[in-house]
PDB file of C-alpha atoms in Angstrom:
ATOM      1  CA  UNK A   1       3.005 -92.362 100.558  1.00 36.00           C
ATOM      2  CA  UNK A   2       0.180 -89.902  99.418  1.00 39.00           C
ATOM      3  CA  UNK A   3      -1.558 -88.525 102.575  1.00 35.00           C
ATOM      4  CA  UNK A   4      -4.534 -87.526 100.409  1.00 35.00           C
ATOM      5  CA  UNK A   5      -5.907 -90.530  99.997  1.00 35.00           C
ATOM      6  CA  UNK A   6      -8.157 -90.306 102.942  1.00 32.00           C
ATOM      7  CA  UNK A   7      -8.918 -86.383 102.593  1.00 29.00           C
ATOM      8  CA  UNK A   8     -11.941 -84.685 102.746  1.00 28.00           C
ATOM      9  CA  UNK A   9     -11.885 -80.582 103.229  1.00 27.00           C
ATOM     10  CA  UNK A  10     -14.211 -79.861 105.884  1.00 27.00           C
ATOM     11  CA  UNK A  11     -13.510 -76.709 108.453  1.00 27.00           C
ATOM     12  CA  UNK A  12     -14.663 -74.107 111.228  1.00 25.00           C
ATOM     13  CA  UNK A  13     -15.523 -70.837 112.127  1.00 27.00           C
ATOM     14  CA  UNK A  14     -16.808 -69.064 115.350  1.00 29.00           C
ATOM     15  CA  UNK A  15     -20.047 -67.300 116.238  1.00 31.00           C
ATOM     16  CA  UNK A  16     -20.761 -67.868 119.930  1.00 33.00           C
ATOM     17  CA  UNK A  17     -24.497 -68.071 121.548  1.00 39.00           C
ATOM     18  CA  UNK A  18     -25.262 -69.136 125.036  1.00 40.00           C
ATOM     19  CA  UNK A  19     -24.688 -72.556 123.554  1.00 46.00           C
ATOM     20  CA  UNK A  20     -21.605 -72.131 122.144  1.00 46.00           C
ATOM     21  CA  UNK A  21     -20.329 -70.685 125.306  1.00 42.00           C
ATOM     22  CA  UNK A  22     -21.300 -73.415 127.116  1.00 47.00           C
ATOM     23  CA  UNK A  23     -19.392 -76.040 124.862  1.00 50.00           C
ATOM     24  CA  UNK A  24     -16.449 -73.339 124.886  1.00 50.00           C
ATOM     25  CA  UNK A  25     -16.188 -73.992 128.479  1.00 59.00           C
ATOM     26  CA  UNK A  26     -15.734 -77.548 128.500  1.00 76.00           C
ATOM     27  CA  UNK A  27     -12.672 -79.348 129.649  1.00 83.00           C
ATOM     28  CA  UNK A  28     -12.336 -82.486 128.595  1.00 94.00           C
ATOM     29  CA  UNK A  29      -9.418 -84.737 128.781  1.00 95.00           C
ATOM     30  CA  UNK A  30      -8.447 -87.835 127.537  1.00 96.00           C
ATOM     31  CA  UNK A  31      -7.329 -90.668 129.533  1.00 95.00           C
ATOM     32  CA  UNK A  32      -3.647 -89.791 128.868  1.00 96.00           C
ATOM     33  CA  UNK A  33      -4.537 -85.911 130.469  1.00 96.00           C
ATOM     34  CA  UNK A  34      -4.183 -84.444 126.773  1.00 96.00           C
ATOM     35  CA  UNK A  35      -6.679 -81.914 126.467  1.00 96.00           C
ATOM     36  CA  UNK A  36      -9.450 -82.684 123.487  1.00 96.00           C
ATOM     37  CA  UNK A  37     -10.063 -79.275 121.806  1.00 96.00           C
ATOM     38  CA  UNK A  38     -13.655 -78.297 120.535  1.00 95.00           C
ATOM     39  CA  UNK A  39     -15.310 -75.854 118.584  1.00 94.00           C
ATOM     40  CA  UNK A  40     -19.233 -75.217 118.554  1.00 92.00           C
ATOM     41  CA  UNK A  41     -20.653 -72.818 116.438  1.00 90.00           C
ATOM     42  CA  UNK A  42     -24.151 -71.544 116.177  1.00 92.00           C
ATOM     43  CA  UNK A  43     -25.827 -70.661 113.285  1.00 93.00           C
ATOM     44  CA  UNK A  44     -28.925 -69.072 114.153  1.00 91.00           C
ATOM     45  CA  UNK A  45     -29.965 -66.708 116.896  1.00 92.00           C
ATOM     46  CA  UNK A  46     -32.219 -68.843 118.245  1.00 90.00           C
ATOM     47  CA  UNK A  47     -31.081 -71.581 120.948  1.00 91.00           C
ATOM     48  CA  UNK A  48     -30.758 -74.779 118.276  1.00 94.00           C
ATOM     49  CA  UNK A  49     -31.786 -78.627 119.221  1.00 96.00           C
ATOM     50  CA  UNK A  50     -30.083 -80.048 116.574  1.00 97.00           C
ATOM     51  CA  UNK A  51     -26.260 -80.541 116.717  1.00 98.00           C
ATOM     52  CA  UNK A  52     -24.126 -80.832 113.302  1.00 98.00           C
ATOM     53  CA  UNK A  53     -21.077 -82.811 113.958  1.00 98.00           C
ATOM     54  CA  UNK A  54     -18.648 -82.457 111.154  1.00 98.00           C
ATOM     55  CA  UNK A  55     -15.777 -84.648 110.664  1.00 97.00           C
ATOM     56  CA  UNK A  56     -12.746 -83.709 108.558  1.00 96.00           C
ATOM     57  CA  UNK A  57     -10.725 -86.206 106.492  1.00 94.00           C
ATOM     58  CA  UNK A  58      -7.014 -87.688 107.390  1.00 94.00           C
ATOM     59  CA  UNK A  59      -4.555 -84.514 106.459  1.00 94.00           C
ATOM     60  CA  UNK A  60      -2.769 -83.011 109.287  1.00 96.00           C
ATOM     61  CA  UNK A  61      -4.301 -79.531 109.484  1.00 95.00           C
ATOM     62  CA  UNK A  62      -6.434 -77.731 111.875  1.00 95.00           C
ATOM     63  CA  UNK A  63     -10.174 -78.004 111.470  1.00 95.00           C
ATOM     64  CA  UNK A  64     -10.353 -74.568 112.703  1.00 91.00           C
ATOM     65  CA  UNK A  65      -8.996 -73.049 109.018  1.00 90.00           C
ATOM     66  CA  UNK A  66     -10.636 -75.370 107.287  1.00 88.00           C
ATOM     67  CA  UNK A  67     -13.583 -72.903 105.502  1.00 87.00           C
ATOM     68  CA  UNK A  68     -15.352 -75.953 103.648  1.00 86.00           C
ATOM     69  CA  UNK A  69     -16.872 -76.984 106.613  1.00 83.00           C
ATOM     70  CA  UNK A  70     -18.070 -73.433 108.019  1.00 78.00           C
ATOM     71  CA  UNK A  71     -18.837 -72.134 104.653  1.00 87.00           C
ATOM     72  CA  UNK A  72     -20.628 -74.953 102.812  1.00 94.00           C
ATOM     73  CA  UNK A  73     -21.033 -78.319 104.669  1.00 96.00           C
ATOM     74  CA  UNK A  74     -22.417 -76.399 107.636  1.00 96.00           C
ATOM     75  CA  UNK A  75     -25.682 -75.285 105.798  1.00 96.00           C
ATOM     76  CA  UNK A  76     -26.452 -79.059 105.603  1.00 97.00           C
ATOM     77  CA  UNK A  77     -28.454 -78.127 108.501  1.00 97.00           C
ATOM     78  CA  UNK A  78     -28.438 -74.421 108.454  1.00 96.00           C
ATOM     79  CA  UNK A  79     -30.009 -73.658 111.833  1.00 96.00           C
ATOM     80  CA  UNK A  80     -28.130 -76.370 113.859  1.00 97.00           C
ATOM     81  CA  UNK A  81     -25.078 -75.905 115.925  1.00 96.00           C
ATOM     82  CA  UNK A  82     -22.370 -77.377 114.415  1.00 96.00           C
ATOM     83  CA  UNK A  83     -19.391 -79.344 116.396  1.00 97.00           C
ATOM     84  CA  UNK A  84     -15.667 -79.922 115.136  1.00 96.00           C
ATOM     85  CA  UNK A  85     -13.165 -81.431 116.836  1.00 97.00           C
ATOM     86  CA  UNK A  86      -9.110 -81.289 116.715  1.00 97.00           C
ATOM     87  CA  UNK A  87      -7.376 -84.409 116.033  1.00 97.00           C
ATOM     88  CA  UNK A  88      -5.162 -85.298 119.079  1.00 98.00           C
ATOM     89  CA  UNK A  89      -2.115 -82.714 119.158  1.00 97.00           C
ATOM     90  CA  UNK A  90      -3.070 -80.217 116.591  1.00 97.00           C
ATOM     91  CA  UNK A  91      -4.776 -76.845 117.610  1.00 95.00           C
ATOM     92  CA  UNK A  92      -5.366 -73.741 115.848  1.00 95.00           C
ATOM     93  CA  UNK A  93      -1.622 -72.665 116.152  1.00 96.00           C
ATOM     94  CA  UNK A  94      -1.134 -74.879 113.375  1.00 96.00           C
ATOM     95  CA  UNK A  95      -0.921 -73.415 109.963  1.00 93.00           C
ATOM     96  CA  UNK A  96      -3.115 -74.296 106.970  1.00 93.00           C
ATOM     97  CA  UNK A  97      -0.642 -75.946 104.422  1.00 91.00           C
ATOM     98  CA  UNK A  98      -2.025 -78.103 101.708  1.00 86.00           C
ATOM     99  CA  UNK A  99       0.596 -77.340  99.310  1.00 84.00           C
ATOM    100  CA  UNK A 100       1.872 -80.995  99.384  1.00 82.00           C
ATOM    101  CA  UNK A 101       0.821 -84.455 100.651  1.00 83.00           C
ATOM    102  CA  UNK A 102       2.597 -83.958 103.843  1.00 92.00           C
ATOM    103  CA  UNK A 103       2.509 -80.756 106.401  1.00 96.00           C
ATOM    104  CA  UNK A 104       5.952 -79.211 107.189  1.00 94.00           C
ATOM    105  CA  UNK A 105       5.273 -78.438 110.689  1.00 95.00           C
ATOM    106  CA  UNK A 106       3.069 -81.550 111.506  1.00 97.00           C
ATOM    107  CA  UNK A 107       3.076 -82.107 115.339  1.00 97.00           C
ATOM    108  CA  UNK A 108       4.877 -85.255 116.576  1.00 97.00           C
ATOM    109  CA  UNK A 109       2.186 -85.794 119.160  1.00 97.00           C
ATOM    110  CA  UNK A 110      -0.417 -86.060 116.045  1.00 98.00           C
ATOM    111  CA  UNK A 111       1.694 -88.536 114.642  1.00 98.00           C
ATOM    112  CA  UNK A 112       2.618 -90.581 117.198  1.00 98.00           C
ATOM    113  CA  UNK A 113      -1.048 -90.905 118.845  1.00 98.00           C
ATOM    114  CA  UNK A 114      -3.636 -90.061 115.605  1.00 98.00           C
ATOM    115  CA  UNK A 115      -5.955 -93.048 114.502  1.00 98.00           C
ATOM    116  CA  UNK A 116      -9.603 -93.381 113.609  1.00 98.00           C
ATOM    117  CA  UNK A 117     -10.291 -94.942 116.700  1.00 98.00           C
ATOM    118  CA  UNK A 118      -8.780 -92.209 118.900  1.00 98.00           C
ATOM    119  CA  UNK A 119     -10.676 -89.756 116.935  1.00 98.00           C
ATOM    120  CA  UNK A 120     -13.729 -91.824 117.048  1.00 98.00           C
ATOM    121  CA  UNK A 121     -12.940 -91.854 120.976  1.00 98.00           C
ATOM    122  CA  UNK A 122     -12.749 -88.181 121.270  1.00 98.00           C
ATOM    123  CA  UNK A 123     -16.052 -87.372 119.462  1.00 98.00           C
ATOM    124  CA  UNK A 124     -18.184 -89.573 121.559  1.00 98.00           C
ATOM    125  CA  UNK A 125     -16.913 -88.128 124.706  1.00 97.00           C
ATOM    126  CA  UNK A 126     -17.766 -84.746 123.820  1.00 97.00           C
ATOM    127  CA  UNK A 127     -20.997 -85.338 122.129  1.00 97.00           C
ATOM    128  CA  UNK A 128     -22.011 -87.227 125.118  1.00 96.00           C
ATOM    129  CA  UNK A 129     -21.274 -84.394 127.643  1.00 94.00           C
ATOM    130  CA  UNK A 130     -23.041 -81.972 125.263  1.00 95.00           C
ATOM    131  CA  UNK A 131     -26.040 -84.336 124.979  1.00 93.00           C
ATOM    132  CA  UNK A 132     -25.867 -84.640 129.024  1.00 91.00           C
ATOM    133  CA  UNK A 133     -26.175 -80.769 128.814  1.00 87.00           C
ATOM    134  CA  UNK A 134     -30.054 -81.512 127.952  1.00 90.00           C
ATOM    135  CA  UNK A 135     -29.836 -79.286 124.926  1.00 91.00           C
ATOM    136  CA  UNK A 136     -29.707 -80.876 121.996  1.00 96.00           C
ATOM    137  CA  UNK A 137     -32.419 -83.361 120.913  1.00 96.00           C
ATOM    138  CA  UNK A 138     -30.937 -84.526 117.784  1.00 97.00           C
ATOM    139  CA  UNK A 139     -27.376 -85.456 116.347  1.00 98.00           C
ATOM    140  CA  UNK A 140     -26.181 -85.667 112.876  1.00 98.00           C
ATOM    141  CA  UNK A 141     -23.202 -86.568 111.539  1.00 98.00           C
ATOM    142  CA  UNK A 142     -21.039 -85.782 108.436  1.00 98.00           C
ATOM    143  CA  UNK A 143     -18.095 -87.208 107.719  1.00 97.00           C
ATOM    144  CA  UNK A 144     -15.954 -87.030 104.550  1.00 96.00           C
ATOM    145  CA  UNK A 145     -13.110 -89.449 103.748  1.00 95.00           C
ATOM    146  CA  UNK A 146     -11.147 -90.490 106.811  1.00 97.00           C
ATOM    147  CA  UNK A 147     -13.944 -88.184 108.188  1.00 96.00           C
ATOM    148  CA  UNK A 148     -16.407 -90.971 106.899  1.00 98.00           C
ATOM    149  CA  UNK A 149     -14.740 -93.843 108.488  1.00 98.00           C
ATOM    150  CA  UNK A 150     -15.068 -91.803 111.778  1.00 98.00           C
ATOM    151  CA  UNK A 151     -18.576 -90.984 111.255  1.00 98.00           C
ATOM    152  CA  UNK A 152     -19.434 -94.763 110.628  1.00 98.00           C
ATOM    153  CA  UNK A 153     -17.562 -95.874 113.945  1.00 98.00           C
ATOM    154  CA  UNK A 154     -19.391 -93.247 116.007  1.00 98.00           C
ATOM    155  CA  UNK A 155     -22.657 -94.512 114.847  1.00 98.00           C
ATOM    156  CA  UNK A 156     -21.787 -98.138 114.911  1.00 98.00           C
ATOM    157  CA  UNK A 157     -20.658 -97.472 119.012  1.00 98.00           C
ATOM    158  CA  UNK A 158     -23.377 -95.478 119.957  1.00 98.00           C
ATOM    159  CA  UNK A 159     -27.064 -94.837 120.371  1.00 97.00           C
ATOM    160  CA  UNK A 160     -27.479 -90.945 120.141  1.00 97.00           C
ATOM    161  CA  UNK A 161     -26.886 -90.415 116.330  1.00 98.00           C
ATOM    162  CA  UNK A 162     -29.969 -89.936 114.765  1.00 98.00           C
ATOM    163  CA  UNK A 163     -28.659 -89.946 111.282  1.00 98.00           C
ATOM    164  CA  UNK A 164     -25.173 -89.940 109.817  1.00 98.00           C
ATOM    165  CA  UNK A 165     -23.722 -89.187 106.082  1.00 98.00           C
ATOM    166  CA  UNK A 166     -20.498 -90.758 104.762  1.00 98.00           C
ATOM    167  CA  UNK A 167     -18.615 -89.097 101.746  1.00 97.00           C
ATOM    168  CA  UNK A 168     -16.715 -90.680  99.586  1.00 97.00           C
ATOM    169  CA  UNK A 169     -15.159 -93.304 102.273  1.00 97.00           C
ATOM    170  CA  UNK A 170     -14.390 -95.996 100.263  1.00 96.00           C
ATOM    171  CA  UNK A 171     -14.912 -99.910 100.196  1.00 97.00           C
ATOM    172  CA  UNK A 172     -14.114-102.426 102.713  1.00 97.00           C
ATOM    173  CA  UNK A 173     -10.577-102.590 102.996  1.00 97.00           C
ATOM    174  CA  UNK A 174      -7.659 -99.680 103.440  1.00 97.00           C
ATOM    175  CA  UNK A 175      -5.236-101.742 101.311  1.00 97.00           C
ATOM    176  CA  UNK A 176      -7.105-102.242  98.561  1.00 96.00           C
ATOM    177  CA  UNK A 177      -7.973 -98.418  98.658  1.00 96.00           C
ATOM    178  CA  UNK A 178      -4.122 -97.671  98.543  1.00 97.00           C
ATOM    179  CA  UNK A 179      -3.605-100.060  95.720  1.00 97.00           C
ATOM    180  CA  UNK A 180      -6.359 -98.683  93.727  1.00 96.00           C
ATOM    181  CA  UNK A 181      -4.603 -94.790  94.456  1.00 97.00           C
ATOM    182  CA  UNK A 182      -1.449 -96.690  93.348  1.00 97.00           C
ATOM    183  CA  UNK A 183      -2.763 -97.933  89.946  1.00 96.00           C
ATOM    184  CA  UNK A 184      -4.653 -94.596  88.742  1.00 96.00           C
ATOM    185  CA  UNK A 185      -1.941 -91.984  90.002  1.00 95.00           C
ATOM    186  CA  UNK A 186       1.157 -93.874  88.584  1.00 95.00           C
ATOM    187  CA  UNK A 187       2.884 -92.815  85.652  1.00 95.00           C
ATOM    188  CA  UNK A 188       4.179 -96.058  84.247  1.00 96.00           C
ATOM    189  CA  UNK A 189       3.097 -99.885  85.072  1.00 96.00           C
ATOM    190  CA  UNK A 190       6.882-100.129  86.000  1.00 96.00           C
ATOM    191  CA  UNK A 191       6.334 -97.525  88.713  1.00 96.00           C
ATOM    192  CA  UNK A 192       2.821 -99.017  89.684  1.00 97.00           C
ATOM    193  CA  UNK A 193       4.599-102.496  89.846  1.00 97.00           C
ATOM    194  CA  UNK A 194       7.345-100.876  92.330  1.00 97.00           C
ATOM    195  CA  UNK A 195       4.756 -98.908  94.427  1.00 96.00           C
ATOM    196  CA  UNK A 196       2.421-101.898  94.721  1.00 97.00           C
ATOM    197  CA  UNK A 197       5.027-104.553  95.957  1.00 97.00           C
ATOM    198  CA  UNK A 198       6.549-101.594  98.103  1.00 97.00           C
ATOM    199  CA  UNK A 199       3.581-100.769  99.624  1.00 97.00           C
ATOM    200  CA  UNK A 200       2.241-104.579 100.151  1.00 98.00           C
ATOM    201  CA  UNK A 201       5.387-104.900 101.609  1.00 98.00           C
ATOM    202  CA  UNK A 202       5.041-102.088 104.196  1.00 97.00           C
ATOM    203  CA  UNK A 203       1.910-103.190 104.854  1.00 98.00           C
ATOM    204  CA  UNK A 204       2.919-106.691 106.066  1.00 98.00           C
ATOM    205  CA  UNK A 205       5.584-105.089 108.143  1.00 98.00           C
ATOM    206  CA  UNK A 206       2.905-103.126 110.058  1.00 98.00           C
ATOM    207  CA  UNK A 207       0.691-105.810 110.408  1.00 98.00           C
ATOM    208  CA  UNK A 208       3.291-108.273 111.742  1.00 98.00           C
ATOM    209  CA  UNK A 209       5.208-105.898 114.165  1.00 97.00           C
ATOM    210  CA  UNK A 210       4.871-104.267 117.507  1.00 97.00           C
ATOM    211  CA  UNK A 211       4.594-100.464 117.430  1.00 97.00           C
ATOM    212  CA  UNK A 212       7.613 -98.616 115.994  1.00 97.00           C
ATOM    213  CA  UNK A 213       8.434 -95.450 115.586  1.00 97.00           C
ATOM    214  CA  UNK A 214       6.891 -94.419 111.729  1.00 97.00           C
ATOM    215  CA  UNK A 215       6.127 -91.511 109.980  1.00 97.00           C
ATOM    216  CA  UNK A 216       4.741 -91.968 106.716  1.00 96.00           C
ATOM    217  CA  UNK A 217       2.228 -89.698 104.744  1.00 95.00           C
ATOM    218  CA  UNK A 218       1.987 -87.657 108.201  1.00 97.00           C
ATOM    219  CA  UNK A 219       0.622 -90.709 110.054  1.00 98.00           C
ATOM    220  CA  UNK A 220       2.582 -93.109 112.592  1.00 98.00           C
ATOM    221  CA  UNK A 221       2.301 -96.914 113.565  1.00 98.00           C
ATOM    222  CA  UNK A 222      -1.470 -96.145 115.327  1.00 98.00           C
ATOM    223  CA  UNK A 223      -3.056 -94.911 112.475  1.00 98.00           C
ATOM    224  CA  UNK A 224      -1.472 -97.571 109.975  1.00 98.00           C
ATOM    225  CA  UNK A 225      -2.376-100.431 112.362  1.00 98.00           C
ATOM    226  CA  UNK A 226      -5.692 -99.191 112.470  1.00 98.00           C
ATOM    227  CA  UNK A 227      -6.139 -98.397 109.125  1.00 98.00           C
ATOM    228  CA  UNK A 228      -4.996-101.771 107.321  1.00 98.00           C
ATOM    229  CA  UNK A 229      -6.473-104.157 110.068  1.00 98.00           C
ATOM    230  CA  UNK A 230      -9.934-102.629 110.107  1.00 97.00           C
ATOM    231  CA  UNK A 231     -13.052-103.853 108.013  1.00 98.00           C
ATOM    232  CA  UNK A 232     -15.103-101.084 106.983  1.00 98.00           C
ATOM    233  CA  UNK A 233     -18.163-103.375 105.966  1.00 98.00           C
ATOM    234  CA  UNK A 234     -18.400-104.818 109.421  1.00 98.00           C
ATOM    235  CA  UNK A 235     -18.334-101.102 110.901  1.00 98.00           C
ATOM    236  CA  UNK A 236     -21.438-100.577 108.479  1.00 98.00           C
ATOM    237  CA  UNK A 237     -23.177-103.812 109.669  1.00 98.00           C
ATOM    238  CA  UNK A 238     -23.879-102.246 113.396  1.00 98.00           C
ATOM    239  CA  UNK A 239     -25.009 -99.085 112.266  1.00 98.00           C
ATOM    240  CA  UNK A 240     -28.485 -99.176 112.838  1.00 98.00           C
ATOM    241  CA  UNK A 241     -29.469 -95.109 112.464  1.00 98.00           C
ATOM    242  CA  UNK A 242     -30.509 -93.698 108.886  1.00 98.00           C
ATOM    243  CA  UNK A 243     -27.260 -93.530 106.726  1.00 98.00           C
ATOM    244  CA  UNK A 244     -26.412 -92.129 103.648  1.00 98.00           C
ATOM    245  CA  UNK A 245     -23.308 -93.013 101.585  1.00 98.00           C
ATOM    246  CA  UNK A 246     -21.882 -91.064  98.644  1.00 98.00           C
ATOM    247  CA  UNK A 247     -19.253 -91.614  96.469  1.00 98.00           C
ATOM    248  CA  UNK A 248     -18.220 -90.044  93.356  1.00 97.00           C
ATOM    249  CA  UNK A 249     -17.651 -92.216  90.150  1.00 97.00           C
ATOM    250  CA  UNK A 250     -14.545 -90.321  89.344  1.00 97.00           C
ATOM    251  CA  UNK A 251     -12.686 -90.919  92.525  1.00 97.00           C
ATOM    252  CA  UNK A 252      -9.261 -91.986  92.338  1.00 96.00           C
ATOM    253  CA  UNK A 253      -8.604 -91.787  95.935  1.00 96.00           C
ATOM    254  CA  UNK A 254     -10.906 -94.656  97.033  1.00 96.00           C
ATOM    255  CA  UNK A 255     -12.532 -97.241  94.469  1.00 96.00           C
ATOM    256  CA  UNK A 256     -16.043 -96.635  93.566  1.00 97.00           C
ATOM    257  CA  UNK A 257     -16.228-100.122  92.220  1.00 97.00           C
ATOM    258  CA  UNK A 258     -15.017-100.957  96.082  1.00 97.00           C
ATOM    259  CA  UNK A 259     -17.862 -99.033  97.272  1.00 98.00           C
ATOM    260  CA  UNK A 260     -20.813-100.479  95.057  1.00 98.00           C
ATOM    261  CA  UNK A 261     -19.393-104.051  96.336  1.00 98.00           C
ATOM    262  CA  UNK A 262     -19.544-102.894  99.911  1.00 98.00           C
ATOM    263  CA  UNK A 263     -23.118-101.445  99.076  1.00 98.00           C
ATOM    264  CA  UNK A 264     -24.557-104.844  97.611  1.00 98.00           C
ATOM    265  CA  UNK A 265     -22.948-106.981 100.690  1.00 98.00           C
ATOM    266  CA  UNK A 266     -25.090-104.283 103.206  1.00 98.00           C
ATOM    267  CA  UNK A 267     -28.265-105.099 101.154  1.00 97.00           C
ATOM    268  CA  UNK A 268     -27.377-108.952 101.641  1.00 98.00           C
ATOM    269  CA  UNK A 269     -27.406-107.990 105.250  1.00 98.00           C
ATOM    270  CA  UNK A 270     -30.791-106.443 104.644  1.00 98.00           C
ATOM    271  CA  UNK A 271     -29.575-103.020 106.228  1.00 98.00           C
ATOM    272  CA  UNK A 272     -32.227-101.472 104.792  1.00 97.00           C
ATOM    273  CA  UNK A 273     -31.300 -97.895 106.968  1.00 98.00           C
ATOM    274  CA  UNK A 274     -28.613 -97.282 104.279  1.00 98.00           C
ATOM    275  CA  UNK A 275     -29.565 -95.191 101.111  1.00 98.00           C
ATOM    276  CA  UNK A 276     -26.830 -95.212  98.565  1.00 98.00           C
ATOM    277  CA  UNK A 277     -26.214 -91.634  96.726  1.00 98.00           C
ATOM    278  CA  UNK A 278     -23.698 -92.093  93.574  1.00 97.00           C
ATOM    279  CA  UNK A 279     -22.598 -89.355  91.672  1.00 97.00           C
ATOM    280  CA  UNK A 280     -21.091 -90.769  88.305  1.00 97.00           C
ATOM    281  CA  UNK A 281     -18.978 -87.512  87.569  1.00 97.00           C
ATOM    282  CA  UNK A 282     -17.859 -86.645  90.736  1.00 97.00           C
ATOM    283  CA  UNK A 283     -14.371 -86.797  92.270  1.00 96.00           C
ATOM    284  CA  UNK A 284     -12.915 -87.227  95.597  1.00 95.00           C
ATOM    285  CA  UNK A 285     -12.936 -83.463  96.238  1.00 93.00           C
ATOM    286  CA  UNK A 286     -16.259 -82.966  95.159  1.00 95.00           C
ATOM    287  CA  UNK A 287     -15.344 -81.821  91.280  1.00 94.00           C
ATOM    288  CA  UNK A 288     -17.974 -82.454  88.722  1.00 94.00           C
ATOM    289  CA  UNK A 289     -17.008 -83.555  84.737  1.00 90.00           C
ATOM    290  CA  UNK A 290     -16.203 -80.170  83.904  1.00 91.00           C
ATOM    291  CA  UNK A 291     -14.072 -79.104  86.974  1.00 93.00           C
ATOM    292  CA  UNK A 292     -16.897 -77.439  88.569  1.00 95.00           C
ATOM    293  CA  UNK A 293     -17.725 -77.870  91.941  1.00 95.00           C
ATOM    294  CA  UNK A 294     -20.541 -80.396  92.958  1.00 95.00           C
ATOM    295  CA  UNK A 295     -20.444 -79.761  96.790  1.00 96.00           C
ATOM    296  CA  UNK A 296     -23.583 -77.570  96.555  1.00 96.00           C
ATOM    297  CA  UNK A 297     -25.521 -80.141  94.653  1.00 97.00           C
ATOM    298  CA  UNK A 298     -24.495 -82.839  97.270  1.00 97.00           C
ATOM    299  CA  UNK A 299     -25.589 -80.304 100.068  1.00 98.00           C
ATOM    300  CA  UNK A 300     -28.998 -79.863  98.351  1.00 98.00           C
ATOM    301  CA  UNK A 301     -29.544 -83.987  98.240  1.00 98.00           C
ATOM    302  CA  UNK A 302     -28.167 -84.337 101.843  1.00 98.00           C
ATOM    303  CA  UNK A 303     -31.033 -81.648 102.822  1.00 98.00           C
ATOM    304  CA  UNK A 304     -33.659 -83.660 100.752  1.00 98.00           C
ATOM    305  CA  UNK A 305     -32.646 -86.903 102.054  1.00 98.00           C
ATOM    306  CA  UNK A 306     -32.804 -85.452 105.865  1.00 98.00           C
ATOM    307  CA  UNK A 307     -36.492 -83.885 104.981  1.00 97.00           C
ATOM    308  CA  UNK A 308     -37.685 -87.533 104.082  1.00 95.00           C
ATOM    309  CA  UNK A 309     -36.810 -88.493 107.690  1.00 93.00           C
ATOM    310  CA  UNK A 310     -38.960 -86.092 109.553  1.00 76.00           C
TER     311      UNK A 310
END
């Protein structure tokens, strides 16, 4: 199955100041004793009071090697400190590989333990610890694809988020997202029918089974179970901070129509904190109509939206 279904590249680099050194000295562990690996990048010679939290998509790669976060999306707030958090079982020792839908060296611990719920808990623990240090006055979240869902979950569960941005995060139900992707990537109607029936059967099995050993698209039972059971509208309904939802109209990984429907539902719920910014010609990977990168325009628009909040 396509691991690219929920994938946005957002990455990391290191330039330490006193604040970054403070974060690098943090030793944070999960309830099972495993370490949470974090990176903090300072972008300004001044001590920052803003924390920009960048949340990658669903691929099995180290955020430490993902240049799009450090070199581009970090510029959403160029004077903020940038925080990224590795997924369970992944460190910078894992080589960068985007050559296929699965990573040839994807760690078993990641496949078994990773899920949006796990990632959300790791981010909340990390940000809470940094906030307790008294350095950061404002916290901003930017997440893409699966990272958009995680950003929404963090915002829904906490009161420390100043504003958040969800990029190409899709609609309400993940099953619908998968079926949409199958429809737009199948070579024939026969293949679409076969893949649709096969995945629907798989989804029913996961939803009606106790945990079992599974590796599909570099994801295990915990990830698939959570994704298939989640309702993103319910998550968004609990977000009260200013939220910008960005969606490309040419996205074949998640359904732009489902996002439109979700935005309409949020309006019915009087969620006036939500701003919707569609890009009709943009793909899931932020490419424009002619294949040019739309990342710069998206970043500029995010900066303009954030400026209006001040």
